[in-house]
Coordinates of N, CA and C in Angstrom, one line a residue:
X1 N 0.8 -1.2 0.0 CA 0.0 0.0 0.0 C 0.9 1.2 0.0
X2 N 0.5 2.2 -0.7 CA 1.3 3.5 -0.8 C 0.8 4.6 0.1
X3 N 0.4 4.1 1.3 CA -0.1 5.1 2.3 C 0.4 4.7 3.7
X4 N 0.6 5.7 4.5 CA 1.0 5.5 5.9 C 0.0 6.1 6.9
X5 N -0.1 5.4 8.0 CA -1.1 5.8 9.0 C -0.3 6.5 10.1
X6 N -1.0 7.5 10.7 CA -0.4 8.2 11.9 C 0.1 7.2 12.9
X7 N 1.1 7.5 13.6 CA 1.7 6.6 14.6 C 0.6 6.2 15.7
X8 N -0.2 7.2 16.1 CA -1.2 6.9 17.1 C -2.4 6.0 16.6
X9 N -2.4 5.8 15.3 CA -3.5 5.0 14.7 C -3.0 3.8 14.0
X10 N -1.7 3.5 14.1 CA -1.1 2.3 13.5 C -1.7 1.0 14.0
X11 N -2.1 1.1 15.2 CA -2.6 -0.2 15.9 C -4.1 0.0 16.2
X12 N -4.9 -1.0 15.7 CA -6.3 -1.0 16.0 C -6.5 -1.8 17.3
X13 N -7.4 -1.4 18.2 CA -8.2 -0.2 18.1 C -7.5 1.0 18.5
X14 N -8.0 2.1 18.0 CA -7.4 3.5 18.3 C -8.6 4.4 18.4
X15 N -8.3 5.6 18.9 CA -9.4 6.6 19.0 C -8.9 7.8 18.2
X16 N -9.8 8.4 17.5 CA -9.5 9.6 16.7 C -9.3 10.7 17.7
X17 N -8.4 11.7 17.4 CA -8.2 12.8 18.3 C -9.6 13.6 18.4
X18 N -9.8 14.2 19.5 CA -11.1 14.9 19.7 C -11.5 15.9 18.7
X19 N -10.5 16.7 18.2 CA -10.9 17.7 17.2 C -11.2 17.0 15.8
X20 N -10.6 15.9 15.6 CA -11.0 15.1 14.4 C -12.3 14.4 14.5
X21 N -12.6 13.9 15.7 CA -13.9 13.2 15.9 C -15.1 14.2 15.6
X22 N -14.9 15.4 15.9 CA -16.0 16.4 15.6 C -16.2 16.5 14.1
X23 N -15.2 16.5 13.3 CA -15.3 16.6 11.9 C -15.8 15.2 11.3
X24 N -15.5 14.1 11.9 CA -15.9 12.8 11.4 C -17.2 12.3 12.0
X25 N -17.8 13.1 12.9 CA -19.0 12.7 13.6 C -20.1 12.1 12.7
X26 N -20.4 12.7 11.5 CA -21.5 12.1 10.7 C -21.1 10.7 10.1
X27 N -19.8 10.4 10.1 CA -19.4 9.1 9.5 C -19.1 8.1 10.6
X28 N -19.5 8.5 11.8 CA -19.4 7.5 13.0 C -20.7 7.1 13.5
X29 N -21.8 7.7 12.9 CA -23.2 7.4 13.4 C -23.5 5.9 13.0
X30 N -24.0 5.2 14.0 CA -24.4 3.8 13.8 C -25.9 3.6 13.8
X31 N -26.3 2.6 13.1 CA -27.7 2.2 13.2 C -27.7 1.2 14.4
X32 N -28.8 1.0 15.0 CA -28.9 0.0 16.1 C -28.5 -1.4 15.5
X33 N -27.7 -2.1 16.2 CA -27.3 -3.5 15.8 C -28.3 -4.5 16.2
X34 N -28.8 -5.2 15.2 CA -29.7 -6.3 15.5 C -28.9 -7.6 16.0
X35 N -29.6 -8.7 16.2 CA -28.9 -9.8 16.8 C -27.8 -10.4 15.9
X36 N -28.0 -10.4 14.6 CA -27.0 -11.0 13.7 C -25.8 -10.0 13.6
X37 N -26.0 -8.7 13.5 CA -24.9 -7.8 13.5 C -24.1 -7.9 14.8
X38 N -24.9 -7.9 15.9 CA -24.2 -8.0 17.2 C -23.4 -9.3 17.3
X39 N -23.9 -10.4 16.8 CA -23.2 -11.7 16.8 C -21.9 -11.5 15.9
X40 N -22.1 -10.9 14.7 CA -20.9 -10.8 13.8 C -19.8 -9.9 14.5
X41 N -20.3 -8.8 15.1 CA -19.3 -7.9 15.8 C -18.6 -8.6 16.9
X42 N -19.2 -9.5 17.6 CA -18.6 -10.2 18.7 C -17.5 -11.2 18.2
X43 N -17.5 -11.6 16.9 CA -16.5 -12.5 16.4 C -15.2 -11.7 16.0
X44 N -15.3 -10.4 16.0 CA -14.1 -9.6 15.6 C -13.2 -9.3 16.8
X45 N -12.0 -9.7 16.7 CA -11.0 -9.6 17.8 C -10.7 -8.1 18.0
X46 N -10.7 -7.7 19.3 CA -10.3 -6.3 19.6 C -8.8 -6.3 20.2
X47 N -8.1 -7.4 20.0 CA -6.7 -7.5 20.4 C -6.0 -6.5 19.5
X48 N -5.0 -5.8 20.1 CA -4.2 -4.8 19.3 C -3.6 -5.5 18.0
X49 N -3.8 -4.8 16.9 CA -3.2 -5.4 15.6 C -3.0 -4.2 14.7
X50 N -2.2 -4.4 13.6 CA -2.0 -3.4 12.7 C -3.3 -2.9 12.0
X51 N -3.6 -1.6 12.0 CA -4.8 -1.1 11.6 C -5.1 -1.4 10.1
X52 N -4.1 -1.1 9.3 CA -4.3 -1.4 7.8 C -4.6 -2.9 7.6
X53 N -3.8 -3.7 8.2 CA -4.1 -5.2 8.0 C -5.5 -5.5 8.5
X54 N -5.9 -4.9 9.6 CA -7.2 -5.2 10.2 C -8.3 -4.9 9.2
X55 N -8.3 -3.7 8.7 CA -9.3 -3.3 7.7 C -9.3 -4.1 6.4
X56 N -8.1 -4.4 5.9 CA -7.9 -5.2 4.7 C -8.5 -6.6 5.0
X57 N -8.2 -7.2 6.1 CA -8.7 -8.5 6.4 C -10.2 -8.5 6.6
X58 N -10.7 -7.5 7.3 CA -12.2 -7.4 7.5 C -12.9 -7.3 6.1
X59 N -12.4 -6.5 5.3 CA -12.9 -6.3 3.9 C -12.9 -7.6 3.1
X60 N -11.8 -8.3 3.2 CA -11.7 -9.6 2.5 C -12.6 -10.7 3.1
X61 N -12.7 -10.6 4.4 CA -13.6 -11.6 5.1 C -15.1 -11.4 4.6
X62 N -15.5 -10.1 4.6 CA -16.8 -9.8 4.1 C -17.1 -10.3 2.7
X63 N -16.0 -10.0 1.8 CA -16.2 -10.5 0.4 C -16.4 -12.0 0.3
X64 N -15.8 -12.7 1.2 CA -16.0 -14.2 1.2 C -17.2 -14.6 1.9
X65 N -17.7 -13.8 2.9 CA -18.9 -14.3 3.7 C -20.2 -13.9 3.0
X66 N -20.3 -12.8 2.2 CA -21.5 -12.4 1.6 C -21.4 -12.6 0.1
X67 N -22.3 -13.4 -0.4 CA -22.4 -13.7 -1.9 C -22.9 -12.5 -2.6
X68 N -22.3 -12.2 -3.8 CA -22.8 -11.1 -4.6 C -24.0 -11.5 -5.4
X69 N -25.0 -10.6 -5.3 CA -26.2 -10.9 -6.1 C -26.7 -9.6 -6.7
X70 N -27.1 -9.6 -8.0 CA -27.7 -8.5 -8.6 C -29.1 -8.3 -8.1
X71 N -29.4 -7.1 -7.6 CA -30.7 -6.8 -7.2 C -31.2 -5.6 -7.9
X72 N -32.4 -5.7 -8.6 CA -32.9 -4.6 -9.3 C -33.8 -3.7 -8.5
X73 N -34.2 -4.2 -7.3 CA -35.1 -3.4 -6.4 C -34.3 -2.2 -5.9
X74 N -35.0 -1.1 -5.8 CA -34.3 0.1 -5.3 C -34.0 0.0 -3.8
X75 N -33.1 0.9 -3.4 CA -32.7 0.9 -2.0 C -31.6 0.0 -1.6
X76 N -31.3 0.0 -0.3 CA -30.2 -0.8 0.3 C -30.8 -1.7 1.4
X77 N -30.4 -2.9 1.4 CA -30.9 -3.9 2.4 C -30.3 -3.4 3.8
X78 N -31.0 -3.7 4.8 CA -30.5 -3.5 6.2 C -29.4 -4.5 6.4
X79 N -28.4 -4.1 7.2 CA -27.3 -5.0 7.5 C -27.8 -6.4 8.0
X80 N -28.8 -6.3 8.9 CA -29.3 -7.5 9.5 C -29.8 -8.5 8.4
X81 N -30.5 -7.9 7.4 CA -31.0 -8.8 6.3 C -29.9 -9.4 5.5
X82 N -28.9 -8.5 5.1 CA -27.8 -9.0 4.4 C -27.0 -10.1 5.1
X83 N -26.8 -10.0 6.4 CA -26.2 -11.0 7.2 C -27.1 -12.3 7.2
X84 N -28.4 -12.1 7.3 CA -29.3 -13.2 7.4 C -29.3 -14.1 6.2
X85 N -29.3 -13.5 5.0 CA -29.4 -14.3 3.8 C -28.0 -14.5 3.2
X86 N -26.9 -13.9 3.8 CA -25.6 -14.0 3.3 C -25.4 -13.7 1.9
X87 N -26.2 -12.7 1.4 CA -26.1 -12.3 0.0 C -26.6 -10.8 -0.1
X88 N -26.0 -10.1 -1.1 CA -26.5 -8.8 -1.3 C -25.8 -8.2 -2.6
X89 N -26.3 -7.1 -3.0 CA -25.7 -6.4 -4.1 C -24.5 -5.6 -3.5
X90 N -23.7 -5.0 -4.4 CA -22.6 -4.2 -3.9 C -23.0 -3.1 -2.9
X91 N -24.1 -2.5 -3.1 CA -24.6 -1.5 -2.2 C -24.9 -2.0 -0.9
X92 N -25.5 -3.3 -0.8 CA -25.9 -3.9 0.4 C -24.6 -4.3 1.2
X93 N -23.7 -4.9 0.6 CA -22.4 -5.3 1.3 C -21.6 -4.1 1.7
X94 N -21.7 -3.1 0.9 CA -21.0 -1.8 1.3 C -21.6 -1.2 2.5
X95 N -22.9 -1.1 2.6 CA -23.6 -0.5 3.7 C -23.3 -1.4 5.0
X96 N -23.3 -2.7 4.8 CA -23.0 -3.6 5.9 C -21.6 -3.3 6.4
X97 N -20.6 -3.1 5.5 CA -19.2 -2.8 6.0 C -19.2 -1.4 6.6
X98 N -19.9 -0.5 6.1 CA -19.9 0.9 6.7 C -20.4 0.7 8.2
X99 N -21.5 0.0 8.4 CA -22.0 -0.2 9.8 C -21.1 -0.9 10.7
X100 N -20.4 -2.0 10.2 CA -19.5 -2.7 11.0 C -18.3 -1.8 11.4
X101 N -17.8 -1.1 10.4 CA -16.6 -0.2 10.8 C -17.0 0.9 11.8
X102 N -18.2 1.4 11.6 CA -18.7 2.5 12.5 C -18.9 1.9 13.9
X103 N -19.4 0.7 14.0 CA -19.6 0.1 15.3 C -18.3 -0.2 16.0
X104 N -17.2 -0.4 15.2 CA -15.9 -0.6 15.7 C -15.1 0.7 16.0
X105 N -15.8 1.9 15.8 CA -15.2 3.2 16.1 C -14.4 3.8 14.9
X106 N -14.6 3.2 13.7 CA -13.9 3.8 12.5 C -14.8 4.6 11.7
X107 N -14.4 5.7 11.3 CA -15.3 6.6 10.4 C -15.3 6.0 9.0
X108 N -16.6 5.8 8.5 CA -16.8 5.2 7.2 C -17.9 5.9 6.5
X109 N -17.7 5.9 5.2 CA -18.8 6.5 4.4 C -19.1 5.7 3.1
X110 N -20.2 5.8 2.6 CA -20.8 5.0 1.5 C -20.4 5.8 0.2
X111 N -19.9 5.0 -0.8 CA -19.5 5.6 -2.1 C -20.3 4.9 -3.2
X112 N -20.9 5.7 -4.1 CA -21.6 5.1 -5.2 C -21.0 5.7 -6.5
X113 N -20.9 4.9 -7.5 CA -20.3 5.3 -8.7 C -20.3 4.2 -9.7
X114 N -19.1 4.1 -10.4 CA -19.0 3.1 -11.5 C -17.7 2.3 -11.3
X115 N -17.7 1.1 -11.7 CA -16.5 0.2 -11.8 C -16.2 0.2 -13.3
X116 N -15.1 0.8 -13.7 CA -14.8 1.0 -15.1 C -13.9 -0.2 -15.5
X117 N -14.1 -0.8 -16.6 CA -13.3 -1.9 -17.2 C -12.6 -1.3 -18.4
X118 N -11.3 -1.0 -18.4 CA -10.7 -0.4 -19.6 C -10.6 -1.4 -20.7
X119 N -10.5 -0.9 -22.0 CA -10.4 -1.8 -23.1 C -9.2 -2.7 -23.0
X120 N -9.3 -3.9 -23.4 CA -8.2 -4.9 -23.3 C -8.1 -5.7 -24.6
X121 N -6.9 -6.0 -25.0 CA -6.7 -6.9 -26.2 C -6.4 -8.3 -25.7
X122 N -7.1 -9.2 -26.4 CA -6.8 -10.6 -26.0 C -7.0 -11.5 -27.3
X123 N -6.0 -12.2 -27.7 CA -6.1 -13.0 -28.9 C -6.4 -12.2 -30.1
X124 N -5.9 -11.0 -30.3 CA -6.2 -10.2 -31.4 C -7.6 -9.6 -31.5
X125 N -8.4 -9.7 -30.4 CA -9.7 -9.1 -30.3 C -9.7 -8.1 -29.2
X126 N -10.5 -7.1 -29.3 CA -10.5 -6.0 -28.3 C -11.9 -6.1 -27.5
X127 N -11.7 -6.0 -26.2 CA -12.9 -5.8 -25.4 C -13.0 -4.2 -25.3
X128 N -14.1 -3.7 -25.7 CA -14.3 -2.2 -25.7 C -14.2 -1.6 -24.4
X129 N -14.4 -2.4 -23.3 CA -14.4 -1.8 -22.0 C -15.7 -1.1 -21.7
X130 N -15.8 -0.5 -20.6 CA -17.1 0.1 -20.2 C -17.2 0.2 -18.7
X131 N -18.4 0.5 -18.3 CA -18.6 0.5 -16.8 C -19.9 0.1 -16.4
X132 N -20.1 -0.2 -15.1 CA -21.4 -0.5 -14.6 C -21.4 0.1 -13.2
X133 N -22.6 0.4 -12.7 CA -22.8 1.0 -11.4 C -22.2 0.1 -10.3
X134 N -21.7 0.7 -9.3 CA -21.0 0.0 -8.2 C -21.0 0.8 -7.0
X135 N -20.9 0.2 -5.8 CA -20.8 0.8 -4.6 C -19.6 0.3 -3.8
X136 N -19.0 1.1 -2.9 CA -17.9 0.6 -2.1 C -17.9 1.6 -0.9
X137 N -16.8 1.5 -0.1 CA -16.7 2.2 1.2 C -15.4 3.0 1.3
X138 N -15.4 4.1 2.0 CA -14.2 4.8 2.3 C -14.1 4.8 3.9
X139 N -12.9 4.5 4.3 CA -12.6 4.5 5.8 C -11.6 5.6 6.0
X140 N -11.8 6.4 7.1 CA -10.8 7.4 7.4 C -9.7 6.9 8.3
X141 N -8.5 6.9 7.8 CA -7.3 6.5 8.5 C -6.4 7.7 8.7
X142 N -6.1 8.2 9.9 CA -5.3 9.4 10.1 C -4.0 9.3 9.4
X143 N -3.6 10.4 8.7 CA -2.4 10.7 8.0 C -2.7 10.4 6.5
X144 N -3.4 9.3 6.2 CA -3.6 9.0 4.7 C -5.0 9.5 4.3
X145 N -5.9 9.8 5.2 CA -7.2 10.2 4.8 C -8.2 9.1 4.5
X146 N -9.0 9.3 3.5 CA -10.1 8.4 3.2 C -9.5 7.3 2.2
X147 N -9.5 6.1 2.7 CA -9.0 5.0 1.9 C -10.2 4.1 1.4
X148 N -10.2 3.7 0.2 CA -11.3 3.0 -0.4 C -11.2 1.5 -0.3
X149 N -12.3 0.9 0.1 CA -12.4 -0.6 0.3 C -13.6 -1.1 -0.5
X150 N -13.4 -2.1 -1.3 CA -14.5 -2.7 -2.0 C -14.8 -4.1 -1.5
X151 N -15.9 -4.2 -0.6 CA -16.1 -5.4 0.0 C -16.8 -6.5 -0.9
X152 N -17.3 -6.0 -2.1 CA -17.8 -7.0 -3.0 C -16.7 -7.8 -3.7
X153 N -15.6 -7.1 -4.0 CA -14.5 -7.8 -4.7 C -13.3 -8.0 -3.7
X154 N -13.4 -7.6 -2.5 CA -12.4 -7.8 -1.5 C -11.1 -7.0 -1.8
X155 N -11.2 -5.9 -2.5 CA -10.0 -5.2 -2.9 C -9.9 -3.8 -2.1
X156 N -8.7 -3.3 -2.1 CA -8.4 -2.0 -1.5 C -8.2 -1.0 -2.6
X157 N -9.0 0.1 -2.7 CA -8.8 1.1 -3.7 C -8.8 0.5 -5.1
X158 N -8.7 1.3 -6.1 CA -8.6 0.8 -7.5 C -8.8 2.0 -8.4
X159 N -7.9 2.1 -9.4 CA -8.0 3.2 -10.3 C -9.3 3.1 -11.2
X160 N -9.9 1.9 -11.2 CA -11.1 1.7 -12.0 C -12.4 2.1 -11.3
X161 N -12.3 2.6 -10.0 CA -13.5 3.0 -9.3 C -13.7 4.5 -9.6
X162 N -14.8 4.8 -10.2 CA -15.2 6.2 -10.5 C -16.3 6.7 -9.6
X163 N -15.9 7.6 -8.7 CA -16.8 8.1 -7.7 C -17.8 9.1 -8.3
X164 N -19.1 8.9 -7.9 CA -20.1 9.9 -8.3 C -20.7 10.5 -7.1
X165 N -20.9 9.7 -6.0 CA -21.5 10.3 -4.7 C -20.8 9.6 -3.6
X166 N -20.4 10.5 -2.6 CA -19.8 10.0 -1.3 C -20.7 10.6 -0.2
X167 N -21.3 9.7 0.6 CA -22.3 10.2 1.6 C -22.2 9.4 2.9
X168 N -22.9 10.0 3.9 CA -23.0 9.4 5.2 C -24.0 8.2 5.1
X169 N -24.9 8.3 4.3 CA -26.0 7.4 4.2 C -26.4 7.1 2.7
X170 N -26.6 5.8 2.4 CA -26.8 5.5 1.0 C -28.1 6.2 0.4
X171 N -29.0 6.6 1.2 CA -30.2 7.3 0.7 C -29.8 8.6 0.1
X172 N -28.7 9.1 0.5 CA -28.2 10.4 -0.1 C -27.5 10.2 -1.4
X173 N -27.3 9.0 -1.9 CA -26.6 8.7 -3.1 C -27.6 8.3 -4.2
X174 N -28.5 9.1 -4.4 CA -29.5 8.9 -5.4 C -28.9 8.7 -6.8
X175 N -29.2 7.6 -7.5 CA -28.6 7.4 -8.8 C -29.1 8.4 -9.8
X176 N -28.3 8.7 -10.8 CA -28.6 9.6 -11.8 C -29.2 8.8 -13.0
X177 N -30.2 9.4 -13.6 CA -30.7 8.8 -14.8 C -30.6 9.7 -16.0
X178 N -30.5 9.1 -17.2 CA -30.6 10.0 -18.4 C -29.4 9.6 -19.3
X179 N -29.4 10.3 -20.3 CA -28.3 10.1 -21.3 C -28.0 11.5 -22.0
X180 N -27.0 11.5 -22.8 CA -26.6 12.7 -23.5 C -26.3 12.3 -24.9
X181 N -26.9 13.0 -25.8 CA -26.7 12.9 -27.3 C -26.3 14.2 -27.8
X182 N -25.1 14.4 -28.2 CA -24.6 15.6 -28.7 C -23.1 15.7 -28.6
X183 N -22.5 16.8 -29.0 CA -21.1 17.0 -29.0 C -20.6 17.0 -27.6
X184 N -19.3 16.6 -27.4 CA -18.7 16.5 -26.1 C -18.6 17.8 -25.4
X185 N -18.4 18.9 -26.2 CA -18.2 20.2 -25.7 C -19.5 21.0 -25.5
X186 N -20.6 20.5 -25.7 CA -21.9 21.2 -25.5 C -22.3 21.2 -24.0

């Protein structure tokens, strides 16, 4: 990883400095934990460990524990529901990770945008590339700022993640609809 965490935050658990907590307050708000989220949180060790490794491992664990499923219904599943059925869309798994991180005292926010697939050549043929809607999470780590974690794919950051909305709550990340037909400079 090409980022460094403040010395005081290198080991999880840690507490944000008071002046930073005030700025991060909206990203620390938790929803009440139901029985399944409470049970899940109880399985997470609070023994001191490297913060970056902790979040990377948690992200990867969630990617393996929650099956990806395309959902055409609007909105985001409650974390309790996602844990109960062990399945969700990218927005469902991301909201679950946001809530887990917040319950652990880490500032987290919901990100909505696109996962871009660049054009690639294979066997003399070109994949034109393109993008599709996607959701992921940003976690605030002192010194490096907001670091992106994609719990659907179990990855940390990615140059192919195109941010459209970054919010406290997924309800604030209303998708945009429409198209454009015309010159690029209009």
